[in-house]
Amino acid sequence: MPNMKQFLSFIVVSMALLSFGGCGGGNKSVRQVPHLGNTPYQEDTILVTYANNPERALRLLDSASLLGNISDYRSQFIRAKIYSKSLAEQRLDSAIIICTTLLTHDSVRNAPTEQENILDLLIATSRAKPDYEQYMHWATKKAELCHQQGQETERWRTEADIGLVMTHLGQENEGLAKLDEAISHLDVPGSIDRMDAFIVAVKRKINALNDLRRYEEAIPLGQRILDRLDHFESHIKDYAEDSYRLSWKDNPSVRDRYLDFSRAQAWGFMAIAYSHTQNPPKGEEDRYISLAKKYLALFDNSNYGKTFAARRMISPAQMALGMYDEALATYDELEHRMGSDTLNENYAIILRSRAIAAREKGNFAEALGYQTRYADLSKAVSDSLHRSEAHNYAARYHAQEQQLEIQEKQAEAERSHIIRR
């Protein structure tokens, strides 16, 4: 039994890379894990067990809690982090519920660092859903918190999130302008934390441009990421490691993994941009395809490029380049991870991609079947979203009514008290 307890302790310590300083932590509180989805510390590194077997990761977490190796607060935080990486909407909702409850926890109320940890998770989960209204809400709260703590680098990293969600909500010009403002504030070498924030902000703008189908504009942004990484490697001693978010002094291998991850994502963005550009300059069509394949090869040969998250990221480029078998292999794994939770946009994208692949392979009956299912699911997802929005608005309206009723009763009680006096 002691060996089992030691083993579980080791697992929990590994997973507890999740408890780090935030914008309120100052330089003395080293936060080794940046934003979810924006660093090498993704499901293949932070939650090693979860990457391959999320149910087993949860069982290990439960066992560790029962043995008293982890506090209830930290257990709930890690559970929310596991849920936040799920493809199942129900678990994403559970992550949000856990996080909003943790924000009222005694150990959080007066601890800006813990508040930011939870807000980071709420932002990532809202983006994954996607729930843009909540994404904006939590990102705004975090930006305000960081501004109050005087952590301007972290604030502008979060302002980039706000710019991205503004483009999603139809405020394209305003959102892109905010993204440009964030990039401008962070585009000064000299700190590894600021470098990471700069890369995150640039990636947010690339995400926005891809959503707007302005792929060609993303090409120079991908190059800016590569240039900054090259500058860092050539001037490592000039980059301060006084950051609370990243620290590589004691573990250079973590730095190498960060560089591999960041370069791979930039190569992936370049592959997507070159393969999706609708109207390349006249006479440049073949060169664009050649460059797309070049960056795709670099992406595939990176360590990050072999992870599931990377395969999911690059599948649009594979589809655009006619690499249907490779893309369909990723979609097979996506479907496996979704299980029965298929009433969502992710599954609709899979059906549409399968229809395209079947059509290009000459399997027209199969393509028609997928296209029909895609059309039916798209309508169902749209109807579900409308129902969900109506429910949310009704719940908010009811809450406001209750608040007004409480205020009216308080005012009436105060008037009665004055009259009695």
Coordinates of C-alpha atoms in Angstrom, one line a residue:
M1 CA 0.0 0.0 0.0
P2 CA 2.8 2.5 0.7
N3 CA 4.1 2.0 -2.8
M4 CA 0.6 2.7 -4.2
K5 CA 0.4 5.8 -2.1
Q6 CA 3.8 7.1 -3.3
F7 CA 2.8 6.4 -6.9
L8 CA -0.5 8.4 -6.5
S9 CA 1.5 11.1 -4.9
F10 CA 3.8 11.3 -7.9
I11 CA 0.8 11.4 -10.3
V12 CA -0.8 14.3 -8.3
V13 CA 2.5 16.2 -8.1
S14 CA 2.9 15.9 -11.9
M15 CA -0.7 17.1 -12.4
A16 CA -0.3 19.9 -9.9
L17 CA 1.8 21.8 -12.4
L18 CA -1.7 23.4 -12.6
S19 CA -1.3 25.6 -9.5
F20 CA 0.7 28.6 -10.6
G21 CA 1.1 32.3 -10.0
G22 CA -0.9 34.7 -12.1
C23 CA -1.0 38.4 -12.8
G24 CA -1.3 39.1 -9.1
G25 CA 1.7 36.9 -8.2
G26 CA 4.5 39.2 -9.0
N27 CA 8.0 38.0 -10.0
K28 CA 8.5 35.8 -7.0
S29 CA 5.6 33.4 -7.9
V30 CA 6.8 31.4 -10.9
R31 CA 4.0 30.2 -13.1
Q32 CA 5.4 27.5 -15.3
V33 CA 2.3 26.9 -17.4
P34 CA 1.0 29.5 -19.8
H35 CA -2.5 29.6 -21.3
L36 CA -4.2 26.4 -22.3
G37 CA -3.8 25.7 -25.9
N38 CA -1.1 28.3 -26.5
T39 CA 2.1 26.6 -25.1
P40 CA 3.8 23.2 -25.3
Y41 CA 2.1 22.4 -22.0
Q42 CA -0.9 20.9 -23.6
E43 CA -2.8 17.6 -23.1
D44 CA 0.2 15.7 -24.2
T45 CA 2.5 17.2 -21.5
I46 CA 0.5 18.7 -18.6
L47 CA -2.1 15.9 -18.4
V48 CA -0.1 13.0 -19.7
T49 CA -2.6 10.4 -18.5
Y50 CA -5.6 12.4 -19.7
A51 CA -4.1 12.7 -23.2
N52 CA -4.7 9.0 -23.8
N53 CA -7.2 8.0 -21.1
P54 CA -9.2 10.9 -19.5
E55 CA -11.3 8.4 -17.5
R56 CA -8.2 6.9 -15.9
A57 CA -6.9 10.4 -15.1
L58 CA -10.1 11.2 -13.3
R59 CA -9.9 7.8 -11.4
L60 CA -6.4 8.7 -10.3
L61 CA -7.5 12.1 -9.2
D62 CA -10.4 10.5 -7.1
S63 CA -8.0 8.1 -5.5
A64 CA -5.5 10.8 -4.7
S65 CA -8.3 12.8 -3.1
L66 CA -9.4 9.9 -1.0
L67 CA -5.9 9.3 0.2
G68 CA -5.6 12.9 1.3
N69 CA -2.8 13.7 -1.0
I70 CA -4.5 16.7 -2.4
S71 CA -6.9 19.4 -1.1
D72 CA -10.5 19.5 -2.1
Y73 CA -10.0 22.9 -3.7
R74 CA -7.0 21.7 -5.8
S75 CA -8.8 18.5 -6.7
Q76 CA -11.8 20.5 -8.1
F77 CA -9.5 22.8 -10.0
I78 CA -7.6 19.9 -11.7
R79 CA -11.0 18.2 -12.4
A80 CA -12.2 21.4 -14.2
K81 CA -8.9 21.5 -16.1
I82 CA -9.4 17.9 -17.3
Y83 CA -13.0 18.6 -18.3
S84 CA -12.0 21.8 -20.1
K85 CA -9.9 19.8 -22.6
S86 CA -12.8 17.5 -23.4
L87 CA -14.6 17.4 -26.7
A88 CA -17.9 16.7 -24.9
E89 CA -20.0 19.8 -24.3
Q90 CA -21.4 18.5 -21.1
R91 CA -18.0 18.3 -19.6
L92 CA -17.1 21.8 -20.8
D93 CA -20.3 23.0 -19.0
S94 CA -19.2 21.1 -15.9
A95 CA -15.8 22.8 -16.0
I96 CA -17.4 26.2 -16.1
I97 CA -19.7 25.4 -13.2
I98 CA -16.8 24.1 -11.1
C99 CA -14.7 27.3 -11.9
T100 CA -17.5 29.8 -11.1
T101 CA -18.0 28.0 -7.8
L102 CA -14.2 28.1 -7.1
L103 CA -14.2 31.8 -7.6
T104 CA -16.2 32.2 -4.4
H105 CA -13.8 29.9 -2.4
D106 CA -12.2 31.4 0.7
S107 CA -8.7 30.7 -0.7
V108 CA -9.5 32.7 -3.9
R109 CA -11.4 35.8 -2.8
N110 CA -8.3 37.7 -1.7
A111 CA -5.8 35.9 -3.9
P112 CA -5.3 37.5 -7.3
T113 CA -3.0 34.7 -8.4
E114 CA -5.7 32.1 -7.8
Q115 CA -8.3 34.2 -9.4
E116 CA -6.3 34.5 -12.6
N117 CA -5.7 30.7 -12.6
I118 CA -9.5 30.2 -12.6
L119 CA -10.2 33.0 -15.1
D120 CA -7.6 31.5 -17.5
L121 CA -9.6 28.2 -17.3
L122 CA -12.9 29.9 -17.8
I123 CA -11.5 31.8 -20.8
A124 CA -10.1 28.6 -22.4
T125 CA -13.3 26.6 -21.8
S126 CA -15.6 29.4 -23.1
R127 CA -13.4 29.5 -26.2
A128 CA -13.6 25.8 -26.6
K129 CA -17.4 25.6 -26.4
P130 CA -17.5 28.2 -28.1
D131 CA -19.5 30.7 -26.0
Y132 CA -18.4 34.1 -27.1
E133 CA -20.5 36.0 -24.6
Q134 CA -18.9 34.2 -21.7
Y135 CA -15.5 34.4 -23.4
M136 CA -15.8 38.2 -23.5
H137 CA -17.0 38.3 -19.9
W138 CA -14.2 36.3 -18.4
A139 CA -11.5 37.9 -20.6
T140 CA -12.6 41.3 -19.5
K141 CA -12.6 40.4 -15.9
K142 CA -9.0 39.0 -16.2
A143 CA -7.8 42.1 -18.1
E144 CA -9.2 44.3 -15.3
L145 CA -7.6 42.2 -12.6
C146 CA -4.2 42.3 -14.3
H147 CA -4.4 46.0 -14.8
Q148 CA -5.2 46.5 -11.1
Q149 CA -2.2 44.4 -10.2
G150 CA 0.1 46.4 -12.6
Q151 CA 0.8 43.4 -14.8
E152 CA 0.6 45.1 -18.2
T153 CA 2.2 42.2 -20.2
E154 CA -0.5 39.8 -18.9
R155 CA -3.2 42.5 -19.4
W156 CA -2.3 42.9 -23.1
R157 CA -2.1 39.2 -23.6
T158 CA -5.7 39.1 -22.4
E159 CA -6.7 42.1 -24.5
A160 CA -5.8 40.0 -27.5
D161 CA -8.4 37.5 -26.4
I162 CA -10.9 40.3 -26.2
G163 CA -10.0 41.4 -29.7
L164 CA -10.5 37.9 -31.1
V165 CA -13.9 37.5 -29.5
M166 CA -15.0 40.9 -30.8
T167 CA -14.4 39.7 -34.3
H168 CA -16.5 36.6 -33.6
L169 CA -19.3 38.9 -32.4
G170 CA -19.4 40.9 -35.6
Q171 CA -17.2 43.8 -34.5
E172 CA -14.5 42.9 -37.1
N173 CA -12.8 46.3 -37.5
E174 CA -12.8 47.0 -33.7
G175 CA -11.6 43.6 -32.9
L176 CA -8.7 43.6 -35.4
A177 CA -7.8 47.1 -34.2
K178 CA -7.6 45.8 -30.6
L179 CA -5.5 42.9 -31.7
D180 CA -3.1 45.3 -33.4
E181 CA -2.9 47.4 -30.3
A182 CA -2.1 44.4 -28.1
I183 CA 0.6 43.2 -30.6
S184 CA 2.1 46.7 -30.7
H185 CA 2.4 46.9 -26.9
L186 CA 4.0 43.4 -26.7
D187 CA 6.3 43.7 -29.7
V188 CA 9.5 44.5 -27.8
P189 CA 12.1 41.8 -27.2
G190 CA 13.8 41.5 -23.9
S191 CA 11.6 39.3 -21.7
I192 CA 10.6 35.7 -22.3
D193 CA 7.2 36.4 -20.8
R194 CA 6.6 39.3 -23.1
M195 CA 7.8 37.1 -26.0
D196 CA 5.3 34.5 -25.1
A197 CA 2.5 37.1 -24.8
F198 CA 3.5 38.6 -28.2
I199 CA 3.3 35.2 -29.8
V200 CA -0.1 34.5 -28.2
A201 CA -1.4 37.9 -29.4
V202 CA -0.2 37.2 -33.0
K203 CA -1.8 33.8 -32.9
R204 CA -5.1 35.3 -31.8
K205 CA -5.0 37.6 -34.8
I206 CA -4.2 34.7 -37.1
N207 CA -7.2 32.9 -35.6
A208 CA -9.4 35.9 -36.3
L209 CA -8.2 36.3 -39.9
N210 CA -8.7 32.6 -40.6
D211 CA -12.3 32.8 -39.3
L212 CA -12.8 35.8 -41.6
R213 CA -11.2 33.7 -44.5
R214 CA -8.5 36.4 -45.0
Y215 CA -5.8 33.7 -45.1
E216 CA -3.2 35.6 -47.1
E217 CA -3.0 38.3 -44.4
A218 CA -2.0 35.6 -41.9
I219 CA 1.2 34.7 -43.8
P220 CA 3.4 37.7 -42.6
L221 CA 2.1 37.2 -39.1
G222 CA 3.3 33.6 -39.0
Q223 CA 6.6 34.8 -40.2
R224 CA 6.7 37.3 -37.3
I225 CA 6.4 34.5 -34.9
L226 CA 9.3 32.6 -36.5
D227 CA 11.4 35.8 -36.6
R228 CA 10.9 36.4 -32.9
L229 CA 11.8 32.8 -32.0
D230 CA 15.0 33.1 -34.1
H231 CA 15.8 36.4 -32.4
F232 CA 15.4 34.8 -29.0
E233 CA 17.7 31.9 -29.9
S234 CA 20.3 34.3 -31.2
H235 CA 20.1 36.6 -28.1
I236 CA 19.1 34.3 -25.3
K237 CA 21.2 36.1 -22.7
D238 CA 19.3 39.4 -23.5
Y239 CA 15.9 37.9 -22.6
A240 CA 15.1 38.4 -18.9
E241 CA 13.9 35.3 -17.0
D242 CA 12.3 37.3 -14.2
S243 CA 8.8 36.3 -15.3
Y244 CA 6.2 34.6 -13.2
R245 CA 4.8 32.8 -16.2
L246 CA 7.8 31.1 -17.8
S247 CA 11.1 30.0 -16.2
W248 CA 13.6 27.8 -17.9
K249 CA 16.7 28.4 -15.8
D250 CA 16.4 25.0 -14.0
N251 CA 15.1 23.0 -17.0
P252 CA 16.4 23.9 -20.4
S253 CA 14.6 21.0 -22.0
V254 CA 11.3 22.8 -21.2
R255 CA 12.6 25.8 -23.3
D256 CA 13.4 23.4 -26.2
R257 CA 9.9 22.0 -26.1
Y258 CA 8.5 25.5 -26.0
L259 CA 10.4 26.5 -29.1
D260 CA 9.4 23.2 -30.9
F261 CA 5.7 23.9 -30.0
S262 CA 5.8 27.6 -31.0
R263 CA 7.6 27.0 -34.3
A264 CA 5.4 24.1 -35.2
Q265 CA 2.3 26.1 -34.7
A266 CA 3.7 28.9 -36.8
W267 CA 4.5 26.4 -39.6
G268 CA 1.0 25.0 -39.2
F269 CA -0.5 28.5 -39.6
M270 CA 1.6 29.1 -42.7
A271 CA 0.6 25.8 -44.2
I272 CA -3.1 26.6 -43.6
A273 CA -2.7 30.1 -45.0
Y274 CA -0.8 29.1 -48.2
S275 CA -3.2 26.2 -48.9
H276 CA -6.4 28.2 -48.3
T277 CA -5.5 31.5 -50.1
Q278 CA -8.3 31.7 -52.7
N279 CA -6.7 34.2 -55.1
P280 CA -2.9 34.0 -55.0
P281 CA -1.0 36.5 -57.2
K282 CA -1.1 35.6 -60.8
G283 CA 1.5 33.0 -61.7
E284 CA 2.1 32.3 -58.0
E285 CA -0.4 29.4 -57.7
D286 CA 2.2 26.6 -57.9
R287 CA 4.5 28.4 -55.5
Y288 CA 1.8 28.8 -52.9
I289 CA 1.0 25.0 -53.1
S290 CA 4.7 24.3 -52.8
L291 CA 5.1 26.5 -49.8
A292 CA 2.0 25.0 -48.2
K293 CA 3.6 21.5 -48.6
K294 CA 6.9 22.7 -47.3
Y295 CA 5.5 24.1 -44.1
L296 CA 3.2 21.1 -43.6
A297 CA 6.3 18.8 -43.8
L298 CA 8.1 21.0 -41.2
F299 CA 5.0 20.8 -39.0
D300 CA 4.7 17.0 -39.4
N301 CA 8.4 16.5 -38.5
S302 CA 8.2 18.5 -35.2
N303 CA 7.6 16.8 -31.9
Y304 CA 4.4 18.8 -31.4
G305 CA 3.1 17.9 -34.9
K306 CA 2.7 14.3 -33.8
T307 CA 0.2 15.1 -31.0
F308 CA -3.5 14.7 -31.4
A309 CA -4.0 18.5 -30.9
A310 CA -1.6 19.1 -33.7
R311 CA -3.3 16.7 -36.1
R312 CA -6.6 18.3 -35.4
M313 CA -5.1 21.8 -36.0
I314 CA -3.6 20.8 -39.4
S315 CA -6.4 18.8 -40.8
P316 CA -7.9 21.8 -42.8
A317 CA -4.6 22.2 -44.6
Q318 CA -4.5 18.4 -45.4
M319 CA -8.0 18.7 -46.8
A320 CA -7.1 21.7 -48.9
L321 CA -4.1 19.9 -50.3
G322 CA -6.0 16.7 -51.1
M323 CA -4.5 14.6 -48.3
Y324 CA -7.8 13.1 -47.5
D325 CA -6.6 9.9 -45.9
E326 CA -4.5 11.8 -43.4
A327 CA -7.3 14.2 -42.5
L328 CA -9.9 11.4 -42.3
A329 CA -7.6 9.5 -39.8
T330 CA -7.8 12.6 -37.5
Y331 CA -11.6 12.8 -37.9
D332 CA -11.8 9.1 -37.0
E333 CA -10.0 9.8 -33.7
L334 CA -12.2 12.9 -33.2
E335 CA -15.3 10.9 -33.5
H336 CA -14.0 8.2 -31.1
R337 CA -13.3 10.9 -28.5
M338 CA -16.7 12.5 -29.0
G339 CA -18.6 9.3 -28.4
S340 CA -22.3 10.0 -28.6
D341 CA -21.9 13.7 -28.1
T342 CA -22.3 14.7 -31.8
L343 CA -24.9 17.5 -31.6
N344 CA -22.2 20.2 -32.2
E345 CA -20.2 22.2 -34.8
N346 CA -17.2 19.9 -34.5
Y347 CA -19.2 16.9 -35.8
A348 CA -20.8 19.0 -38.5
I349 CA -17.3 19.9 -39.8
I350 CA -16.4 16.3 -39.8
L351 CA -19.4 15.3 -41.9
R352 CA -18.8 18.1 -44.3
S353 CA -15.1 17.1 -44.7
R354 CA -16.1 13.5 -45.2
A355 CA -18.5 14.5 -47.9
I356 CA -15.8 16.5 -49.7
A357 CA -13.3 13.6 -49.4
A358 CA -15.8 11.1 -50.7
R359 CA -16.8 13.4 -53.7
E360 CA -13.1 13.9 -54.6
K361 CA -12.5 10.2 -54.5
G362 CA -15.5 9.6 -56.9
N363 CA -17.8 8.0 -54.2
F364 CA -20.7 10.2 -55.0
A365 CA -23.4 8.2 -53.2
E366 CA -21.3 8.3 -50.0
A367 CA -20.7 12.0 -50.5
L368 CA -24.4 12.7 -50.8
G369 CA -25.1 10.7 -47.6
Y370 CA -22.6 12.7 -45.7
Q371 CA -23.8 16.0 -47.2
T372 CA -27.4 15.2 -46.2
R373 CA -26.3 14.4 -42.7
Y374 CA -24.3 17.6 -42.6
A375 CA -27.3 19.7 -43.6
D376 CA -29.6 18.0 -41.1
L377 CA -27.1 18.3 -38.3
S378 CA -26.3 22.0 -39.1
K379 CA -30.0 22.8 -38.8
A380 CA -30.3 20.9 -35.5
V381 CA -27.2 22.6 -34.1
S382 CA -28.6 26.0 -35.1
D383 CA -32.0 25.2 -33.5
S384 CA -30.2 24.0 -30.4
L385 CA -28.2 27.2 -30.2
H386 CA -31.3 29.3 -30.5
R387 CA -33.0 27.3 -27.8
S388 CA -30.0 27.6 -25.5
E389 CA -29.7 31.4 -26.1
A390 CA -33.5 31.8 -25.4
H391 CA -33.1 29.8 -22.2
N392 CA -30.1 31.9 -21.1
Y393 CA -31.8 35.2 -21.9
A394 CA -34.9 34.0 -20.0
A395 CA -32.8 32.9 -17.0
R396 CA -31.0 36.3 -17.0
Y397 CA -34.3 38.2 -17.3
H398 CA -35.8 36.1 -14.4
A399 CA -32.7 36.8 -12.3
Q400 CA -33.1 40.6 -13.0
E401 CA -36.8 40.4 -12.1
Q402 CA -35.9 38.8 -8.8
Q403 CA -33.2 41.4 -8.0
L404 CA -35.7 44.2 -8.7
E405 CA -38.3 42.6 -6.5
I406 CA -35.7 42.3 -3.7
Q407 CA -34.7 45.9 -4.1
E408 CA -38.4 47.0 -4.0
K409 CA -39.0 45.0 -0.9
Q410 CA -35.9 46.5 0.7
A411 CA -37.1 50.0 -0.2
E412 CA -40.6 49.3 1.1
A413 CA -39.1 48.0 4.4
E414 CA -37.0 51.2 4.7
R415 CA -40.0 53.4 4.1
S416 CA -42.0 51.6 6.7
H417 CA -39.2 51.9 9.2
I418 CA -39.0 55.7 8.6
I419 CA -42.7 56.1 9.0
R420 CA -42.7 54.1 12.3
R421 CA -39.9 56.4 13.6

